[in-house]
Amino acid sequence: MELRRVTPQPPPADAESASITPQGLREQYESGATVAELVAASGLSYGTVLNRLREADTVMRTSWQTRRMRDGQARRNLAARLRRLYEQQGATLTELAVAGSVTRRAARRLLIEAGGTPRTTQQTLRIRSAANAARRKKLALSLRARYEAGATVPDLSEECNYSIGTVYRLLHQAGTRMRPKHNHGPARTPRKRS
């Protein structure tokens, strides 16, 4: 029996075209293509496509995430929900990605599709700090009301799970008139001196 030497076939001329580079495959995948569709379009093996996607640090989807992403109405609903979270609650793109079970890039694309405009990091920080300041003021006023009704600073500290120093700071920010030490009753009006 004679053994014939088999010479491997050279890869197709377009094997390294932009569409089948790791980054090109990732962009197609993140636009909604499945791995099977990438295999069919590129002529690469299933394992090679997966390896190139991993090489490009692609976050892989489950089949239900792909179906949801490709379904037109579901995609519009998801985009609208992400836009509401982004604009009304000040969510970041990373938080949108978690809420939508998509990548950060896909969340950004969905936000834009829904008519939203991505913010800069500074804009997000301003929104967050304003919301935190409003929450802190509301907490400070609530602590003040309970303190003036007779609660002690240690009691308030334990209830709110804040340090005693933080409770004192919040009470001062709310303009609370502090009781003398060891006086655990309601705040009294000062006596007039003659």
PDB file of C-alpha atoms in Angstrom:
ATOM      1  CA  MET A   1       0.000   0.000   0.000  1.00  0.00           C
ATOM      2  CA  GLU A   2       1.391   3.329  -1.023  1.00  0.00           C
ATOM      3  CA  LEU A   3       1.039   6.349   1.259  1.00  0.00           C
ATOM      4  CA  ARG A   4       0.308   9.594  -0.467  1.00  0.00           C
ATOM      5  CA  ARG A   5       1.394  12.810   1.035  1.00  0.00           C
ATOM      6  CA  VAL A   6      -1.522  15.174   1.598  1.00  0.00           C
ATOM      7  CA  THR A   7      -0.736  18.838   1.387  1.00  0.00           C
ATOM      8  CA  PRO A   8      -2.968  21.059   3.494  1.00  0.00           C
ATOM      9  CA  GLN A   9      -5.153  23.459   1.594  1.00  0.00           C
ATOM     10  CA  PRO A  10      -4.274  27.112   2.116  1.00  0.00           C
ATOM     11  CA  PRO A  11      -6.865  29.125   4.019  1.00  0.00           C
ATOM     12  CA  PRO A  12      -9.283  31.149   1.917  1.00  0.00           C
ATOM     13  CA  ALA A  13      -7.908  34.501   0.825  1.00  0.00           C
ATOM     14  CA  ASP A  14     -10.366  36.392   2.986  1.00  0.00           C
ATOM     15  CA  ALA A  15      -9.692  34.283   6.133  1.00  0.00           C
ATOM     16  CA  GLU A  16      -8.171  37.275   7.877  1.00  0.00           C
ATOM     17  CA  SER A  17     -10.642  39.822   6.587  1.00  0.00           C
ATOM     18  CA  ALA A  18     -11.990  42.329   9.089  1.00  0.00           C
ATOM     19  CA  SER A  19     -15.234  40.421   9.591  1.00  0.00           C
ATOM     20  CA  ILE A  20     -13.522  37.333  11.006  1.00  0.00           C
ATOM     21  CA  THR A  21     -10.927  38.941  13.217  1.00  0.00           C
ATOM     22  CA  PRO A  22     -11.639  38.496  16.928  1.00  0.00           C
ATOM     23  CA  GLN A  23     -12.855  42.101  17.192  1.00  0.00           C
ATOM     24  CA  GLY A  24     -14.954  41.805  14.018  1.00  0.00           C
ATOM     25  CA  LEU A  25     -16.611  38.630  15.281  1.00  0.00           C
ATOM     26  CA  ARG A  26     -17.240  40.279  18.646  1.00  0.00           C
ATOM     27  CA  GLU A  27     -18.956  43.274  17.017  1.00  0.00           C
ATOM     28  CA  GLN A  28     -21.203  40.986  14.960  1.00  0.00           C
ATOM     29  CA  TYR A  29     -21.977  38.864  18.038  1.00  0.00           C
ATOM     30  CA  GLU A  30     -22.820  41.903  20.154  1.00  0.00           C
ATOM     31  CA  SER A  31     -25.113  43.132  17.367  1.00  0.00           C
ATOM     32  CA  GLY A  32     -27.197  39.984  17.835  1.00  0.00           C
ATOM     33  CA  ALA A  33     -25.607  37.311  15.618  1.00  0.00           C
ATOM     34  CA  THR A  34     -25.406  33.815  17.078  1.00  0.00           C
ATOM     35  CA  VAL A  35     -22.249  31.692  17.143  1.00  0.00           C
ATOM     36  CA  ALA A  36     -23.844  29.341  14.590  1.00  0.00           C
ATOM     37  CA  GLU A  37     -24.509  32.291  12.255  1.00  0.00           C
ATOM     38  CA  LEU A  38     -20.911  33.476  12.662  1.00  0.00           C
ATOM     39  CA  VAL A  39     -19.674  29.963  11.806  1.00  0.00           C
ATOM     40  CA  ALA A  40     -21.819  29.862   8.657  1.00  0.00           C
ATOM     41  CA  ALA A  41     -20.821  33.368   7.545  1.00  0.00           C
ATOM     42  CA  SER A  42     -17.092  33.045   8.233  1.00  0.00           C
ATOM     43  CA  GLY A  43     -16.443  29.452   7.191  1.00  0.00           C
ATOM     44  CA  LEU A  44     -14.511  28.940  10.435  1.00  0.00           C
ATOM     45  CA  SER A  45     -15.132  26.022  12.756  1.00  0.00           C
ATOM     46  CA  TYR A  46     -17.387  26.421  15.784  1.00  0.00           C
ATOM     47  CA  GLY A  47     -14.423  26.096  18.156  1.00  0.00           C
ATOM     48  CA  THR A  48     -12.380  28.687  16.242  1.00  0.00           C
ATOM     49  CA  VAL A  49     -15.237  31.199  16.382  1.00  0.00           C
ATOM     50  CA  LEU A  50     -15.609  30.620  20.136  1.00  0.00           C
ATOM     51  CA  ASN A  51     -11.864  30.977  20.668  1.00  0.00           C
ATOM     52  CA  ARG A  52     -11.772  34.251  18.724  1.00  0.00           C
ATOM     53  CA  LEU A  53     -14.737  35.603  20.663  1.00  0.00           C
ATOM     54  CA  ARG A  54     -12.990  34.710  23.931  1.00  0.00           C
ATOM     55  CA  GLU A  55      -9.771  36.294  22.634  1.00  0.00           C
ATOM     56  CA  ALA A  56     -11.703  39.554  22.155  1.00  0.00           C
ATOM     57  CA  ASP A  57     -13.068  39.293  25.757  1.00  0.00           C
ATOM     58  CA  THR A  58     -16.630  38.872  24.511  1.00  0.00           C
ATOM     59  CA  VAL A  59     -19.312  38.413  27.182  1.00  0.00           C
ATOM     60  CA  MET A  60     -21.293  35.400  25.982  1.00  0.00           C
ATOM     61  CA  ARG A  61     -25.108  35.324  26.012  1.00  0.00           C
ATOM     62  CA  THR A  62     -27.522  32.545  26.799  1.00  0.00           C
ATOM     63  CA  SER A  63     -29.953  31.477  24.081  1.00  0.00           C
ATOM     64  CA  TRP A  64     -32.874  33.260  25.789  1.00  0.00           C
ATOM     65  CA  GLN A  65     -30.855  36.489  25.940  1.00  0.00           C
ATOM     66  CA  THR A  66     -30.198  36.209  22.197  1.00  0.00           C
ATOM     67  CA  ARG A  67     -33.883  35.570  21.457  1.00  0.00           C
ATOM     68  CA  ARG A  68     -34.910  38.539  23.583  1.00  0.00           C
ATOM     69  CA  MET A  69     -32.304  40.729  21.930  1.00  0.00           C
ATOM     70  CA  ARG A  70     -33.450  39.774  18.442  1.00  0.00           C
ATOM     71  CA  ASP A  71     -37.183  40.013  19.044  1.00  0.00           C
ATOM     72  CA  GLY A  72     -38.159  43.511  17.856  1.00  0.00           C
ATOM     73  CA  GLN A  73     -40.868  44.386  20.396  1.00  0.00           C
ATOM     74  CA  ALA A  74     -38.971  42.853  23.305  1.00  0.00           C
ATOM     75  CA  ARG A  75     -35.871  44.784  22.247  1.00  0.00           C
ATOM     76  CA  ARG A  76     -37.834  48.059  22.114  1.00  0.00           C
ATOM     77  CA  ASN A  77     -39.362  47.340  25.542  1.00  0.00           C
ATOM     78  CA  LEU A  78     -35.948  46.574  27.002  1.00  0.00           C
ATOM     79  CA  ALA A  79     -34.480  49.730  25.435  1.00  0.00           C
ATOM     80  CA  ALA A  80     -37.309  51.862  26.872  1.00  0.00           C
ATOM     81  CA  ARG A  81     -36.883  50.297  30.342  1.00  0.00           C
ATOM     82  CA  LEU A  82     -33.139  50.898  30.287  1.00  0.00           C
ATOM     83  CA  ARG A  83     -33.674  54.507  29.202  1.00  0.00           C
ATOM     84  CA  ARG A  84     -36.076  55.085  32.140  1.00  0.00           C
ATOM     85  CA  LEU A  85     -33.534  53.628  34.576  1.00  0.00           C
ATOM     86  CA  TYR A  86     -30.801  55.754  33.042  1.00  0.00           C
ATOM     87  CA  GLU A  87     -32.664  59.053  32.953  1.00  0.00           C
ATOM     88  CA  GLN A  88     -34.986  58.850  35.959  1.00  0.00           C
ATOM     89  CA  GLN A  89     -32.821  56.953  38.437  1.00  0.00           C
ATOM     90  CA  GLY A  90     -29.359  58.017  37.293  1.00  0.00           C
ATOM     91  CA  ALA A  91     -28.178  54.454  36.574  1.00  0.00           C
ATOM     92  CA  THR A  92     -24.785  53.958  34.964  1.00  0.00           C
ATOM     93  CA  LEU A  93     -24.190  51.983  31.762  1.00  0.00           C
ATOM     94  CA  THR A  94     -22.719  49.174  33.862  1.00  0.00           C
ATOM     95  CA  GLU A  95     -25.894  49.041  35.970  1.00  0.00           C
ATOM     96  CA  LEU A  96     -27.984  49.036  32.773  1.00  0.00           C
ATOM     97  CA  ALA A  97     -25.960  46.095  31.461  1.00  0.00           C
ATOM     98  CA  VAL A  98     -26.704  44.153  34.647  1.00  0.00           C
ATOM     99  CA  ALA A  99     -30.415  45.118  34.600  1.00  0.00           C
ATOM    100  CA  GLY A 100     -30.787  44.098  30.953  1.00  0.00           C
ATOM    101  CA  SER A 101     -28.513  41.022  31.108  1.00  0.00           C
ATOM    102  CA  VAL A 102     -26.504  42.440  28.209  1.00  0.00           C
ATOM    103  CA  THR A 103     -23.000  43.793  27.736  1.00  0.00           C
ATOM    104  CA  ARG A 104     -22.167  47.392  28.551  1.00  0.00           C
ATOM    105  CA  ARG A 105     -21.796  48.141  24.821  1.00  0.00           C
ATOM    106  CA  ALA A 106     -25.185  46.561  24.045  1.00  0.00           C
ATOM    107  CA  ALA A 107     -26.772  48.577  26.891  1.00  0.00           C
ATOM    108  CA  ARG A 108     -25.345  51.778  25.394  1.00  0.00           C
ATOM    109  CA  ARG A 109     -26.668  50.832  21.948  1.00  0.00           C
ATOM    110  CA  LEU A 110     -30.137  50.073  23.386  1.00  0.00           C
ATOM    111  CA  LEU A 111     -30.139  53.396  25.238  1.00  0.00           C
ATOM    112  CA  ILE A 112     -29.389  55.273  22.019  1.00  0.00           C
ATOM    113  CA  GLU A 113     -32.033  53.254  20.120  1.00  0.00           C
ATOM    114  CA  ALA A 114     -34.596  54.368  22.712  1.00  0.00           C
ATOM    115  CA  GLY A 115     -33.664  58.018  22.133  1.00  0.00           C
ATOM    116  CA  GLY A 116     -31.455  58.399  25.182  1.00  0.00           C
ATOM    117  CA  THR A 117     -28.200  60.321  25.212  1.00  0.00           C
ATOM    118  CA  PRO A 118     -25.228  58.827  27.074  1.00  0.00           C
ATOM    119  CA  ARG A 119     -23.877  61.058  29.846  1.00  0.00           C
ATOM    120  CA  THR A 120     -20.315  61.843  30.746  1.00  0.00           C
ATOM    121  CA  THR A 121     -18.924  60.445  33.986  1.00  0.00           C
ATOM    122  CA  GLN A 122     -19.061  63.941  35.533  1.00  0.00           C
ATOM    123  CA  GLN A 123     -22.758  64.302  34.703  1.00  0.00           C
ATOM    124  CA  THR A 124     -23.498  60.944  36.318  1.00  0.00           C
ATOM    125  CA  LEU A 125     -21.529  61.899  39.432  1.00  0.00           C
ATOM    126  CA  ARG A 126     -23.482  65.184  39.739  1.00  0.00           C
ATOM    127  CA  ILE A 127     -26.802  63.338  39.459  1.00  0.00           C
ATOM    128  CA  ARG A 128     -25.694  60.792  42.052  1.00  0.00           C
ATOM    129  CA  SER A 129     -24.404  63.387  44.515  1.00  0.00           C
ATOM    130  CA  ALA A 130     -27.623  65.429  44.243  1.00  0.00           C
ATOM    131  CA  ALA A 131     -29.697  62.302  44.931  1.00  0.00           C
ATOM    132  CA  ASN A 132     -27.448  61.365  47.870  1.00  0.00           C
ATOM    133  CA  ALA A 133     -27.693  64.897  49.300  1.00  0.00           C
ATOM    134  CA  ALA A 134     -31.503  64.798  49.093  1.00  0.00           C
ATOM    135  CA  ARG A 135     -31.607  61.385  50.827  1.00  0.00           C
ATOM    136  CA  ARG A 136     -29.187  62.580  53.508  1.00  0.00           C
ATOM    137  CA  LYS A 137     -31.257  65.714  54.175  1.00  0.00           C
ATOM    138  CA  LYS A 138     -34.446  63.649  54.471  1.00  0.00           C
ATOM    139  CA  LEU A 139     -32.688  61.292  56.915  1.00  0.00           C
ATOM    140  CA  ALA A 140     -31.323  64.223  58.921  1.00  0.00           C
ATOM    141  CA  LEU A 141     -34.804  65.741  59.285  1.00  0.00           C
ATOM    142  CA  SER A 142     -36.235  62.373  60.307  1.00  0.00           C
ATOM    143  CA  LEU A 143     -33.509  61.935  62.949  1.00  0.00           C
ATOM    144  CA  ARG A 144     -34.145  65.452  64.208  1.00  0.00           C
ATOM    145  CA  ALA A 145     -37.868  64.762  64.672  1.00  0.00           C
ATOM    146  CA  ARG A 146     -37.167  61.552  66.610  1.00  0.00           C
ATOM    147  CA  TYR A 147     -34.442  63.227  68.680  1.00  0.00           C
ATOM    148  CA  GLU A 148     -36.720  66.118  69.592  1.00  0.00           C
ATOM    149  CA  ALA A 149     -39.404  63.586  70.570  1.00  0.00           C
ATOM    150  CA  GLY A 150     -37.009  62.160  73.167  1.00  0.00           C
ATOM    151  CA  ALA A 151     -34.849  59.547  71.435  1.00  0.00           C
ATOM    152  CA  THR A 152     -31.180  59.510  72.402  1.00  0.00           C
ATOM    153  CA  VAL A 153     -28.281  59.689  69.986  1.00  0.00           C
ATOM    154  CA  PRO A 154     -27.165  56.102  70.825  1.00  0.00           C
ATOM    155  CA  ASP A 155     -30.732  54.875  70.183  1.00  0.00           C
ATOM    156  CA  LEU A 156     -30.833  56.663  66.821  1.00  0.00           C
ATOM    157  CA  SER A 157     -27.392  55.305  65.983  1.00  0.00           C
ATOM    158  CA  GLU A 158     -28.535  51.753  66.648  1.00  0.00           C
ATOM    159  CA  GLU A 159     -31.831  52.167  64.748  1.00  0.00           C
ATOM    160  CA  CYS A 160     -30.165  53.602  61.634  1.00  0.00           C
ATOM    161  CA  ASN A 161     -27.028  51.480  61.793  1.00  0.00           C
ATOM    162  CA  TYR A 162     -24.850  54.622  61.665  1.00  0.00           C
ATOM    163  CA  SER A 163     -22.038  55.567  63.993  1.00  0.00           C
ATOM    164  CA  ILE A 164     -22.817  57.975  66.826  1.00  0.00           C
ATOM    165  CA  GLY A 165     -20.566  60.566  65.162  1.00  0.00           C
ATOM    166  CA  THR A 166     -22.547  60.324  61.913  1.00  0.00           C
ATOM    167  CA  VAL A 167     -25.834  60.745  63.798  1.00  0.00           C
ATOM    168  CA  TYR A 168     -24.442  63.848  65.538  1.00  0.00           C
ATOM    169  CA  ARG A 169     -23.334  65.267  62.167  1.00  0.00           C
ATOM    170  CA  LEU A 170     -26.754  64.618  60.622  1.00  0.00           C
ATOM    171  CA  LEU A 171     -28.515  66.222  63.604  1.00  0.00           C
ATOM    172  CA  HIS A 172     -26.289  69.294  63.330  1.00  0.00           C
ATOM    173  CA  GLN A 173     -26.933  69.501  59.570  1.00  0.00           C
ATOM    174  CA  ALA A 174     -30.670  69.485  60.310  1.00  0.00           C
ATOM    175  CA  GLY A 175     -30.199  72.415  62.730  1.00  0.00           C
ATOM    176  CA  THR A 176     -31.157  70.366  65.779  1.00  0.00           C
ATOM    177  CA  ARG A 177     -30.964  72.064  69.155  1.00  0.00           C
ATOM    178  CA  MET A 178     -29.031  69.548  71.216  1.00  0.00           C
ATOM    179  CA  ARG A 179     -29.966  68.604  74.786  1.00  0.00           C
ATOM    180  CA  PRO A 180     -27.395  68.774  77.583  1.00  0.00           C
ATOM    181  CA  LYS A 181     -25.577  65.474  78.160  1.00  0.00           C
ATOM    182  CA  HIS A 182     -27.482  62.811  80.113  1.00  0.00           C
ATOM    183  CA  ASN A 183     -30.806  64.577  79.704  1.00  0.00           C
ATOM    184  CA  HIS A 184     -32.949  61.963  77.966  1.00  0.00           C
ATOM    185  CA  GLY A 185     -36.272  63.758  77.842  1.00  0.00           C
ATOM    186  CA  PRO A 186     -37.801  65.945  75.123  1.00  0.00           C
ATOM    187  CA  ALA A 187     -35.973  69.174  74.318  1.00  0.00           C
ATOM    188  CA  ARG A 188     -37.043  72.037  76.599  1.00  0.00           C
ATOM    189  CA  THR A 189     -37.397  75.659  75.789  1.00  0.00           C
ATOM    190  CA  PRO A 190     -34.630  77.723  77.393  1.00  0.00           C
ATOM    191  CA  ARG A 191     -35.518  79.769  80.441  1.00  0.00           C
ATOM    192  CA  LYS A 192     -35.326  83.515  80.144  1.00  0.00           C
ATOM    193  CA  ARG A 193     -32.796  85.082  82.420  1.00  0.00           C
ATOM    194  CA  SER A 194     -33.667  88.275  84.192  1.00  0.00           C
TER     195      SER A 194
END
